[in-house]
Every structure is written in C-alpha cells, then in structure tokens.
mmCIF file of C-alpha atoms (C1' of nucleotides) in Angstrom:
data_model
loop_
_atom_site.group_PDB
_atom_site.id
_atom_site.type_symbol
_atom_site.label_atom_id
_atom_site.label_comp_id
_atom_site.label_asym_id
_atom_site.label_seq_id
_atom_site.Cartn_x
_atom_site.Cartn_y
_atom_site.Cartn_z
ATOM 1 C CA UNK A 278 57.598 104.199 117.596
ATOM 2 C CA UNK A 279 59.373 100.843 118.009
ATOM 3 C CA UNK A 280 56.817 98.091 117.631
ATOM 4 C CA UNK A 281 56.382 96.629 121.096
ATOM 5 C CA UNK A 282 55.429 93.364 119.463
ATOM 6 C CA UNK A 283 59.109 93.013 118.635
ATOM 7 C CA UNK A 284 61.410 91.657 121.283
ATOM 8 C CA UNK A 285 65.178 91.126 121.343
ATOM 9 C CA UNK A 286 66.689 87.697 121.732
ATOM 10 C CA UNK A 287 67.549 88.122 125.401
ATOM 11 C CA UNK A 288 63.933 88.821 126.265
ATOM 12 C CA UNK A 289 62.774 85.763 124.371
ATOM 13 C CA UNK A 290 65.417 83.773 126.218
ATOM 14 C CA UNK A 291 64.334 85.020 129.644
ATOM 15 C CA UNK A 292 60.658 84.562 128.927
ATOM 16 C CA UNK A 293 61.112 80.939 127.875
ATOM 17 C CA UNK A 294 63.990 79.904 130.120
ATOM 18 C CA UNK A 295 66.042 78.888 127.100
ATOM 19 C CA UNK A 296 69.632 80.024 126.550
ATOM 20 C CA UNK A 297 70.276 82.741 123.986
ATOM 21 C CA UNK A 298 72.635 80.390 122.170
ATOM 22 C CA UNK A 299 69.864 77.792 121.958
ATOM 23 C CA UNK A 300 67.487 80.297 120.371
ATOM 24 C CA UNK A 301 70.064 81.221 117.754
ATOM 25 C CA UNK A 302 70.523 77.502 117.217
ATOM 26 C CA UNK A 303 66.788 76.964 116.739
ATOM 27 C CA UNK A 304 66.719 79.788 114.252
ATOM 28 C CA UNK A 305 69.633 78.269 112.356
ATOM 29 C CA UNK A 306 67.628 75.054 112.172
ATOM 30 C CA UNK A 307 64.637 76.877 110.764
ATOM 31 C CA UNK A 308 62.371 76.479 113.789
ATOM 32 C CA UNK A 309 62.224 80.225 114.295
ATOM 33 C CA UNK A 310 62.594 83.272 112.095
ATOM 34 C CA UNK A 311 63.457 86.816 113.054
ATOM 35 C CA UNK A 312 63.562 90.323 111.688
ATOM 36 C CA UNK A 313 66.694 92.422 111.960
ATOM 37 C CA UNK A 314 67.248 95.951 113.180
ATOM 38 C CA UNK A 315 69.373 98.394 111.210
ATOM 39 C CA UNK A 316 72.252 97.325 113.436
ATOM 40 C CA UNK A 317 71.721 93.648 112.530
ATOM 41 C CA UNK A 318 70.226 92.608 115.827
ATOM 42 C CA UNK A 319 67.421 90.053 115.869
ATOM 43 C CA UNK A 320 63.902 91.058 116.728
ATOM 44 C CA UNK A 321 61.369 88.328 117.390
ATOM 45 C CA UNK A 322 57.625 88.536 117.459
ATOM 46 C CA UNK A 323 56.057 88.333 120.876
ATOM 47 C CA UNK A 324 54.179 85.271 119.616
ATOM 48 C CA UNK A 325 57.493 83.488 119.231
ATOM 49 C CA UNK A 326 57.404 82.973 122.989
ATOM 50 C CA UNK A 327 54.514 80.626 122.371
ATOM 51 C CA UNK A 328 56.330 79.072 119.468
ATOM 52 C CA UNK A 329 59.365 78.335 121.625
ATOM 53 C CA UNK A 330 57.139 76.936 124.335
ATOM 54 C CA UNK A 331 55.681 74.616 121.730
ATOM 55 C CA UNK A 332 59.193 73.452 120.846
ATOM 56 C CA UNK A 333 59.919 72.783 124.506
ATOM 57 C CA UNK A 334 56.752 70.804 125.103
ATOM 58 C CA UNK A 335 57.278 68.759 121.963
ATOM 59 C CA UNK A 336 60.845 68.067 123.064
ATOM 60 C CA UNK A 337 59.634 66.959 126.435
ATOM 61 C CA UNK A 338 57.398 64.506 124.645
ATOM 62 C CA UNK A 339 60.436 63.097 122.920
ATOM 63 C CA UNK A 340 60.337 64.635 119.459
ATOM 64 C CA UNK A 341 63.599 65.644 117.851
ATOM 65 C CA UNK A 342 64.098 69.131 116.466
ATOM 66 C CA UNK A 343 63.725 67.857 112.909
ATOM 67 C CA UNK A 344 60.350 66.335 113.723
ATOM 68 C CA UNK A 345 59.257 69.475 115.508
ATOM 69 C CA UNK A 346 60.272 71.532 112.517
ATOM 70 C CA UNK A 347 58.181 69.230 110.340
ATOM 71 C CA UNK A 348 55.170 69.755 112.602
ATOM 72 C CA UNK A 349 55.622 73.508 112.569
ATOM 73 C CA UNK A 350 56.098 73.511 108.801
ATOM 74 C CA UNK A 351 52.761 71.752 108.324
ATOM 75 C CA UNK A 352 51.034 74.820 109.655
ATOM 76 C CA UNK A 353 49.866 77.174 106.875
ATOM 77 C CA UNK A 354 52.147 80.208 106.412
ATOM 78 C CA UNK A 355 54.403 78.882 109.149
ATOM 79 C CA UNK A 356 52.165 80.520 111.708
ATOM 80 C CA UNK A 357 52.331 79.871 115.410
ATOM 81 C CA UNK A 358 50.210 76.871 116.398
ATOM 82 C CA UNK A 359 46.663 77.569 117.468
ATOM 83 C CA UNK A 360 44.636 75.547 119.899
ATOM 84 C CA UNK A 361 43.312 73.352 117.100
ATOM 85 C CA UNK A 362 46.764 72.642 115.716
ATOM 86 C CA UNK A 363 47.972 71.883 119.179
ATOM 87 C CA UNK A 364 45.151 69.438 119.815
ATOM 88 C CA UNK A 365 45.779 67.626 116.553
ATOM 89 C CA UNK A 366 49.490 67.351 117.215
ATOM 90 C CA UNK A 367 49.138 66.436 120.856
ATOM 91 C CA UNK A 368 46.745 63.643 120.028
ATOM 92 C CA UNK A 369 49.351 62.055 117.770
ATOM 93 C CA UNK A 370 51.924 62.533 120.521
ATOM 94 C CA UNK A 371 49.599 60.753 122.882
ATOM 95 C CA UNK A 372 49.610 57.703 120.592
ATOM 96 C CA UNK A 373 53.405 57.712 120.494
ATOM 97 C CA UNK A 374 53.666 57.989 124.252
ATOM 98 C CA UNK A 375 51.260 55.098 124.673
ATOM 99 C CA UNK A 376 53.454 52.947 122.494
ATOM 100 C CA UNK A 377 56.478 53.868 124.539
ATOM 101 C CA UNK A 378 54.720 52.832 127.712
ATOM 102 C CA UNK A 379 53.727 49.532 126.140
ATOM 103 C CA UNK A 380 57.306 48.849 125.113
ATOM 104 C CA UNK A 381 58.562 49.580 128.603
ATOM 105 C CA UNK A 382 55.908 47.419 130.183
ATOM 106 C CA UNK A 383 56.784 44.537 127.900
ATOM 107 C CA UNK A 384 60.441 44.939 128.773
ATOM 108 C CA UNK A 385 59.600 44.950 132.451
ATOM 109 C CA UNK A 386 57.673 41.728 132.130
ATOM 110 C CA UNK A 387 60.592 40.113 130.348
ATOM 111 C CA UNK A 388 62.905 41.370 133.053
ATOM 112 C CA UNK A 389 60.663 39.812 135.689
ATOM 113 C CA UNK A 390 60.958 36.468 133.956
ATOM 114 C CA UNK A 391 64.719 36.904 133.874
ATOM 115 C CA UNK A 392 64.845 37.655 137.570
ATOM 116 C CA UNK A 393 62.942 34.449 138.085
ATOM 117 C CA UNK A 394 65.276 32.273 136.039
ATOM 118 C CA UNK A 395 68.513 34.247 136.366
ATOM 119 C CA UNK A 396 69.535 32.869 133.024
ATOM 120 C CA UNK A 397 71.045 35.678 130.964
ATOM 121 C CA UNK A 398 71.062 33.042 128.277
ATOM 122 C CA UNK A 399 71.875 33.986 124.728
ATOM 123 C CA UNK A 400 69.607 31.241 123.487
ATOM 124 C CA UNK A 401 66.618 31.606 125.741
ATOM 125 C CA UNK A 402 66.533 35.053 127.327
ATOM 126 C CA UNK A 403 63.802 37.187 125.848
ATOM 127 C CA UNK A 404 65.607 40.339 126.871
ATOM 128 C CA UNK A 405 68.633 39.345 124.912
ATOM 129 C CA UNK A 406 67.331 38.820 121.446
ATOM 130 C CA UNK A 407 69.743 39.130 118.593
ATOM 131 C CA UNK A 408 67.129 39.634 115.886
ATOM 132 C CA UNK A 409 65.445 42.345 117.908
ATOM 133 C CA UNK A 410 68.690 44.154 118.354
ATOM 134 C CA UNK A 411 69.596 43.872 114.711
ATOM 135 C CA UNK A 412 66.185 45.178 113.721
ATOM 136 C CA UNK A 413 66.411 48.037 116.168
ATOM 137 C CA UNK A 414 69.579 49.368 114.536
ATOM 138 C CA UNK A 415 69.724 53.108 114.205
ATOM 139 C CA UNK A 416 66.742 53.591 116.456
ATOM 140 C CA UNK A 417 68.851 55.279 119.097
ATOM 141 C CA UNK A 418 68.567 54.484 122.776
ATOM 142 C CA UNK A 419 65.365 52.620 123.517
ATOM 143 C CA UNK A 420 64.874 54.411 126.775
ATOM 144 C CA UNK A 421 66.870 56.552 129.138
ATOM 145 C CA UNK A 422 66.729 55.858 132.818
ATOM 146 C CA UNK A 423 67.049 58.739 135.259
ATOM 147 C CA UNK B 124 97.907 23.196 123.116
ATOM 148 C CA UNK B 125 96.049 26.435 122.446
ATOM 149 C CA UNK B 126 93.563 26.983 125.243
ATOM 150 C CA UNK B 127 90.132 26.490 123.730
ATOM 151 C CA UNK B 128 88.785 28.814 126.408
ATOM 152 C CA UNK B 129 90.435 31.592 124.421
ATOM 153 C CA UNK B 130 88.567 33.021 121.465
ATOM 154 C CA UNK B 131 89.508 35.660 118.893
ATOM 155 C CA UNK B 132 87.575 38.887 118.560
ATOM 156 C CA UNK B 133 85.665 37.768 115.466
ATOM 157 C CA UNK B 134 84.239 34.782 117.271
ATOM 158 C CA UNK B 135 83.136 36.921 120.194
ATOM 159 C CA UNK B 136 81.545 39.282 117.693
ATOM 160 C CA UNK B 137 79.654 36.517 115.901
ATOM 161 C CA UNK B 138 78.517 34.853 119.097
ATOM 162 C CA UNK B 139 77.076 38.076 120.480
ATOM 163 C CA UNK B 140 75.912 39.756 117.291
ATOM 164 C CA UNK B 141 78.026 42.806 118.084
ATOM 165 C CA UNK B 142 80.403 44.391 115.566
ATOM 166 C CA UNK B 143 84.109 43.793 115.975
ATOM 167 C CA UNK B 144 84.660 47.531 116.174
ATOM 168 C CA UNK B 145 82.154 47.762 119.020
ATOM 169 C CA UNK B 146 83.992 45.093 120.988
ATOM 170 C CA UNK B 147 87.264 46.938 120.600
ATOM 171 C CA UNK B 148 85.404 50.049 121.710
ATOM 172 C CA UNK B 149 84.056 48.319 124.815
ATOM 173 C CA UNK B 150 87.538 47.157 125.651
ATOM 174 C CA UNK B 151 88.871 50.683 125.242
ATOM 175 C CA UNK B 152 86.212 51.801 127.719
ATOM 176 C CA UNK B 153 87.276 49.187 130.239
ATOM 177 C CA UNK B 154 84.185 46.988 130.000
ATOM 178 C CA UNK B 155 86.208 44.084 128.687
ATOM 179 C CA UNK B 156 89.784 42.932 128.974
ATOM 180 C CA UNK B 157 91.730 40.614 126.713
ATOM 181 C CA UNK B 158 94.951 38.698 126.507
ATOM 182 C CA UNK B 159 97.232 39.012 123.491
ATOM 183 C CA UNK B 160 98.876 36.386 121.294
ATOM 184 C CA UNK B 161 102.529 36.639 120.323
ATOM 185 C CA UNK B 162 101.333 38.357 117.176
ATOM 186 C CA UNK B 163 99.412 40.994 119.180
ATOM 187 C CA UNK B 164 95.968 39.647 118.456
ATOM 188 C CA UNK B 165 93.302 39.750 121.157
ATOM 189 C CA UNK B 166 92.135 36.578 122.824
ATOM 190 C CA UNK B 167 89.025 36.729 124.968
ATOM 191 C CA UNK B 168 87.787 34.269 127.523
ATOM 192 C CA UNK B 169 84.795 32.240 126.462
ATOM 193 C CA UNK B 170 83.007 33.706 129.489
ATOM 194 C CA UNK B 171 83.280 37.128 127.899
ATOM 195 C CA UNK B 172 80.370 36.104 125.675
ATOM 196 C CA UNK B 173 78.252 36.224 128.790
ATOM 197 C CA UNK B 174 79.860 39.475 129.817
ATOM 198 C CA UNK B 175 79.007 41.077 126.493
ATOM 199 C CA UNK B 176 75.481 39.740 126.711
ATOM 200 C CA UNK B 177 75.232 41.410 130.090
ATOM 201 C CA UNK B 178 76.308 44.694 128.518
ATOM 202 C CA UNK B 179 73.665 44.322 125.834
ATOM 203 C CA UNK B 180 70.840 43.557 128.213
ATOM 204 C CA UNK B 181 71.831 46.423 130.492
ATOM 205 C CA UNK B 182 71.930 48.731 127.472
ATOM 206 C CA UNK B 183 68.511 47.587 126.427
ATOM 207 C CA UNK B 184 67.315 48.569 129.864
ATOM 208 C CA UNK B 185 68.673 52.033 129.246
ATOM 209 C CA UNK B 186 71.958 52.104 131.127
ATOM 210 C CA UNK B 187 74.863 53.956 129.579
ATOM 211 C CA UNK B 188 78.228 52.273 129.143
ATOM 212 C CA UNK B 189 79.668 54.214 132.070
ATOM 213 C CA UNK B 190 76.921 52.942 134.359
ATOM 214 C CA UNK B 191 77.373 49.419 133.083
ATOM 215 C CA UNK B 192 81.071 49.646 133.726
ATOM 216 C CA UNK B 193 80.300 50.759 137.273
ATOM 217 C CA UNK B 194 78.042 47.732 137.778
ATOM 218 C CA UNK B 195 80.656 45.374 136.412
ATOM 219 C CA UNK B 196 83.361 47.006 138.494
ATOM 220 C CA UNK B 197 81.372 46.349 141.685
ATOM 221 C CA UNK B 198 81.854 42.648 141.160
ATOM 222 C CA UNK B 199 84.830 41.218 143.103
ATOM 223 C CA UNK B 200 87.932 40.739 140.916
ATOM 224 C CA UNK B 201 86.013 42.102 137.956
ATOM 225 C CA UNK B 202 84.637 38.650 137.308
ATOM 226 C CA UNK B 203 81.826 37.856 134.943
ATOM 227 C CA UNK B 204 78.438 38.235 136.625
ATOM 228 C CA UNK B 205 76.922 35.140 138.137
ATOM 229 C CA UNK B 206 73.238 34.423 138.503
ATOM 230 C CA UNK B 207 73.215 36.051 141.923
ATOM 231 C CA UNK B 208 74.908 39.200 140.682
ATOM 232 C CA UNK B 209 72.527 39.322 137.781
ATOM 233 C CA UNK B 210 69.520 39.024 140.027
ATOM 234 C CA UNK B 211 70.736 41.786 142.318
ATOM 235 C CA UNK B 212 71.466 44.097 139.409
ATOM 236 C CA UNK B 213 68.299 43.291 137.515
ATOM 237 C CA UNK B 214 66.174 43.994 140.555
ATOM 238 C CA UNK B 215 67.639 47.484 140.728
ATOM 239 C CA UNK B 216 67.022 47.858 137.008
ATOM 240 C CA UNK B 217 63.458 46.881 137.578
ATOM 241 C CA UNK B 218 63.073 49.745 140.043
ATOM 242 C CA UNK B 219 64.514 52.163 137.500
ATOM 243 C CA UNK B 220 62.218 50.905 134.769
ATOM 244 C CA UNK B 221 59.225 51.272 137.051
ATOM 245 C CA UNK B 222 60.144 54.891 137.667
ATOM 246 C CA UNK B 223 60.424 55.495 133.958
ATOM 247 C CA UNK B 224 56.973 54.088 133.390
ATOM 248 C CA UNK B 225 55.599 56.284 136.160
ATOM 249 C CA UNK B 226 57.169 59.365 134.609
ATOM 250 C CA UNK B 227 55.715 58.543 131.220
ATOM 251 C CA UNK B 228 52.307 57.871 132.685
ATOM 252 C CA UNK B 229 52.376 61.186 134.526
ATOM 253 C CA UNK B 230 53.356 62.967 131.329
ATOM 254 C CA UNK B 231 50.526 61.257 129.479
ATOM 255 C CA UNK B 232 48.037 62.397 132.062
ATOM 256 C CA UNK B 233 49.283 65.962 131.779
ATOM 257 C CA UNK B 234 49.062 65.720 128.032
ATOM 258 C CA UNK B 235 45.458 64.552 128.340
ATOM 259 C CA UNK B 236 44.647 67.632 130.369
ATOM 260 C CA UNK B 237 46.343 69.760 127.741
ATOM 261 C CA UNK B 238 44.314 68.163 124.972
ATOM 262 C CA UNK B 239 41.279 69.043 127.020
ATOM 263 C CA UNK B 240 42.169 72.690 127.533
ATOM 264 C CA UNK B 241 44.371 73.308 124.504
ATOM 265 C CA UNK B 242 46.165 75.966 126.454
ATOM 266 C CA UNK B 243 49.896 75.635 125.858
ATOM 267 C CA UNK B 244 50.133 78.306 128.489
ATOM 268 C CA UNK B 245 53.463 79.220 129.963
ATOM 269 C CA UNK B 246 51.771 80.066 133.221
ATOM 270 C CA UNK B 247 49.361 77.215 133.626
ATOM 271 C CA UNK B 248 50.377 74.262 131.452
ATOM 272 C CA UNK B 249 51.741 71.421 133.546
ATOM 273 C CA UNK B 250 53.675 70.076 130.619
ATOM 274 C CA UNK B 251 55.533 73.300 130.219
ATOM 275 C CA UNK B 252 57.198 73.855 133.545
ATOM 276 C CA UNK B 253 60.271 76.022 133.634
ATOM 277 C CA UNK B 254 61.531 74.786 136.997
ATOM 278 C CA UNK B 255 61.180 71.190 135.901
ATOM 279 C CA UNK B 256 63.158 71.878 132.788
ATOM 280 C CA UNK B 257 65.871 73.705 134.654
ATOM 281 C CA UNK B 258 66.137 70.867 137.147
ATOM 282 C CA UNK B 259 66.324 68.296 134.392
ATOM 283 C CA UNK B 260 69.416 69.894 132.867
ATOM 284 C CA UNK B 261 72.021 67.466 131.657
ATOM 285 C CA UNK B 262 69.672 64.540 131.996
ATOM 286 C CA UNK B 263 69.531 64.076 128.237
ATOM 287 C CA UNK B 264 66.361 63.327 126.377
ATOM 288 C CA UNK B 265 63.631 62.258 128.742
ATOM 289 C CA UNK B 266 62.278 59.709 126.336
ATOM 290 C CA UNK B 267 62.730 58.747 122.765
ATOM 291 C CA UNK B 268 59.709 57.989 120.682
ATOM 292 C CA UNK B 269 59.918 55.364 117.973
ATOM 293 C "C1'" DG C 179 79.295 111.451 124.455
ATOM 294 C "C1'" DT C 180 80.673 107.623 126.869
ATOM 295 C "C1'" DG C 181 80.480 103.303 129.216
ATOM 296 C "C1'" DC C 182 78.892 98.860 129.344
ATOM 297 C "C1'" DA C 183 75.585 95.216 128.781
ATOM 298 C "C1'" DA C 184 73.625 93.012 125.222
ATOM 299 C "C1'" DC C 185 74.095 91.866 120.820
ATOM 300 C "C1'" DC C 186 76.589 89.922 116.373
ATOM 301 C "C1'" DT C 187 79.306 85.972 113.517
ATOM 302 C "C1'" DC C 188 81.882 82.076 112.949
ATOM 303 C "C1'" DA C 189 84.497 78.198 114.420
ATOM 304 C "C1'" DA C 190 85.399 74.817 117.568
ATOM 305 C "C1'" DG C 191 84.136 71.770 121.370
ATOM 306 C "C1'" DC C 192 81.131 68.676 123.985
ATOM 307 C "C1'" DT C 193 78.738 63.689 124.957
ATOM 308 C "C1'" DA C 194 77.407 58.993 123.505
ATOM 309 C "C1'" DA C 195 78.261 55.050 121.200
ATOM 310 C "C1'" DG C 196 80.121 53.642 117.990
ATOM 311 C "C1'" DT C 197 81.650 53.279 112.466
ATOM 312 C "C1'" DT C 198 84.818 53.934 108.676
ATOM 313 C "C1'" DG C 199 89.112 54.132 106.405
ATOM 314 C "C1'" DA C 200 94.042 53.926 105.673
ATOM 315 C "C1'" DG C 201 97.887 51.412 105.995
ATOM 316 C "C1'" DG C 202 99.960 47.426 107.798
ATOM 317 C "C1'" DT C 203 100.504 42.422 110.074
ATOM 318 C "C1'" DC C 204 99.197 37.540 111.223
ATOM 319 C "C1'" DA C 205 97.931 32.828 110.604
ATOM 320 C "C1'" DA C 206 96.131 28.978 108.311
ATOM 321 C "C1'" DG C 207 94.994 26.241 104.231
ATOM 322 C "C1'" DC C 208 96.645 24.553 99.900
ATOM 323 C "C1'" DG D 26 105.662 29.579 100.420
ATOM 324 C "C1'" DC D 27 101.944 32.165 99.125
ATOM 325 C "C1'" DT D 28 97.420 33.837 99.167
ATOM 326 C "C1'" DT D 29 93.689 35.458 101.753
ATOM 327 C "C1'" DG D 30 90.823 36.615 105.376
ATOM 328 C "C1'" DA D 31 91.082 37.953 109.953
ATOM 329 C "C1'" DC D 32 93.431 40.799 112.679
ATOM 330 C "C1'" DC D 33 96.123 45.252 114.294
ATOM 331 C "C1'" DT D 34 96.443 50.707 115.348
ATOM 332 C "C1'" DC D 35 95.186 55.289 114.982
ATOM 333 C "C1'" DA D 36 92.636 59.121 113.403
ATOM 334 C "C1'" DA D 37 88.677 61.047 111.668
ATOM 335 C "C1'" DC D 38 83.760 60.974 110.966
ATOM 336 C "C1'" DT D 39 78.691 60.408 112.449
ATOM 337 C "C1'" DT D 40 74.050 62.471 114.858
ATOM 338 C "C1'" DA D 41 71.736 65.523 118.167
ATOM 339 C "C1'" DG D 42 71.512 69.500 120.586
ATOM 340 C "C1'" DC D 43 73.520 72.513 122.046
ATOM 341 C "C1'" DT D 44 77.717 75.553 124.582
ATOM 342 C "C1'" DT D 45 81.938 78.181 124.584
ATOM 343 C "C1'" DG D 46 85.207 81.384 122.936
ATOM 344 C "C1'" DA D 47 87.292 84.935 120.145
ATOM 345 C "C1'" DG D 48 86.887 89.138 118.304
ATOM 346 C "C1'" DG D 49 83.913 92.795 117.065
ATOM 347 C "C1'" DT D 50 79.376 96.009 117.067
ATOM 348 C "C1'" DT D 51 75.008 98.188 118.936
ATOM 349 C "C1'" DG D 52 72.109 100.644 121.654
ATOM 350 C "C1'" DC D 53 70.490 102.622 125.751
ATOM 351 C "C1'" DA D 54 71.210 105.069 130.128
ATOM 352 C "C1'" DC D 55 73.450 108.544 132.437
#
DNA sequence: GTGCAACCTCAAGCTAAGTTGAGGTCAAGC
DNA sequence: GCTTGACCTCAACTTAGCTTGAGGTTGCAC
C-alpha cells in the first residue's frame, strides 16, 4: 500500500530532466521538501514535478534560486503554484524581461554610435562610462552573449 | 630621464576607474603586460589605458575575459586596438547583441502565451522545453535580470 | 537470499571575476 | 634619513549553482 503519489528522487530527476544532485541541492536550499522512508530515502510528492518545472522556468527567465525561493515562499502553506499564482508571478517576470530588452537596445544604440565614430574615448564614449560602471557594482554580468 | 610614457599601476587604476587588484588580475590572465622597475614595480604603457577601456567596453557587451583575451590576441604583435580593429570587433559584438535581443524577445512572446494559458505544462509549455535546456548546458545563465 | 542499481551523507571541487589580508619593500618629500 | 603611501607576492575568500567522489546503505527482482 505504498502511496503512488510518492516518488523517489531518481524518478523526479528523470521526469524533469534535472540531475539527482541538483534536486538534492534544491532541497538543501529549501526550494523543495521531501518525506523519508524507513530506510532514509527521500520520497517526493508527484506535484513536486510541477514545482521543479516552475523552478526551471523561473531560472530560464533569469531569477536566481534565492529569488525563486522567495516567490515559492510567498505561496500560502508553501503549496505548489496554481495557475493564478503563476500568472501573477509571470506578469512581474514580464516587466523584468522588458527592462532587460530596453537595456540591451540602449546599449546597441550606443554601440552603433561608437561604430560610427570609432572613438573608444574615455571622455566621450557613452559605452564607457565610469559613473555607470561604479553604480553597477555588484550587479553581476549585465548580459551574457551566446 | 624616466619615460613619461610609463605609468605605475595606481595611475592606470585611477585613469580607468578599475581597482588595482583587478589590473593585476587582468595581467595574470594575459590581457595586459607590464615592464618592471629595478625595484620590481610594474610600469604600464600609457596606451594601456585604452587597452583597459577596451576590456571594460567588451565586458559591458557581455564578453568574458577569455573571449576578450582572444580578441586582443588576434591583433598583430598584441598591440593596442586601433580604430579599425575596434570597428571590426564592435561590428561582431553588434551581431551578438542583436541575437541576444532576439532570444529575449522570443522568450517574452512565449511568456505572453503562458500568461494567457497559465499552463506550466511539461508537455506543452514552450518555456519549459527539456531539449532546449539540455542543449543549453554549460552556457551559464541565459540572462540576468536587474 | 543475494546481487546490484539506486539511494544516502558529507566534503571537496568547479567557473568567473575579482577582493581581502598578511607580511614585506620601494620611492619620494621633508 | 626617515616617514609614509604606493607598491610587491601569495594564499585564501567571495557568490552562484551545481558536480564529483568516497564510503556506506536500501530495496527490489530473480
């Protein structure tokens, strides 16, 4: 009479395409919780597949694990996100992604001006702006090119 | 008769807004070279200010130090980039930045569809695509939101 | 009742782009 | 000639998101 709602870590890994070690890591970070068998093996709820998929989508949208944990923690009783939760969260992601596109577009325009003048001037180049860089400290990479 | 083309590390740091430790780090990575005084202190060429500014702009465009080193190494005799070099390189950066914007725009469109359907489905959601994720392995974060 | 794959923990390692600290030397102004 | 700030090296630490390895246990199938 094993509850078939309970799945071992390997199954969760295969169903989500995430490594077993990554799932243990997510659990250690508090993004997932599990029950244990008598033999100390993890058993996850089937709904954790959806929870992991949420983590993956949020990651793809650029959120860090800490931010994702914060989103998940906002949900009452730490439940798996419903459609409404997802819509609320994804709308705020949409705003963030829009800002990222704006930043990139602005940078591209500046780059175009630079290609025109070829200056690379510390004084005049808009791309090279000391104050900007100082202000951006700790913000991590501004973008990652493929 | 000290050559006034030669500047100490602190001056290079102040002129570029980069920390002294970062300049030493760049040198250790091969992005810069220096001469030494009798007392073992670094002396940089004045033109290294431009070289550092090149590093900074390239970083702002999302290149990693290894990629920047590769760009700099392509230049004959490892010289400081001229306007022509800069234009050639920045045009290729422009292509990369365009691709990044396209990727973000595509993701935003998918997100819009998701907001519409609220699915978060492993089978159907375009945002959650296992093959995509597998293929993207080792590419690092796809974007970083502010 | 045994063999073996899947599971467990804990520690260490990885990449990127540096920073921080300890302990020591150099050079320039007064 | 001495003080002081700028410089030197080398090692260890930082954050994020994991992976890898060692050494040991569980659980299911045959």
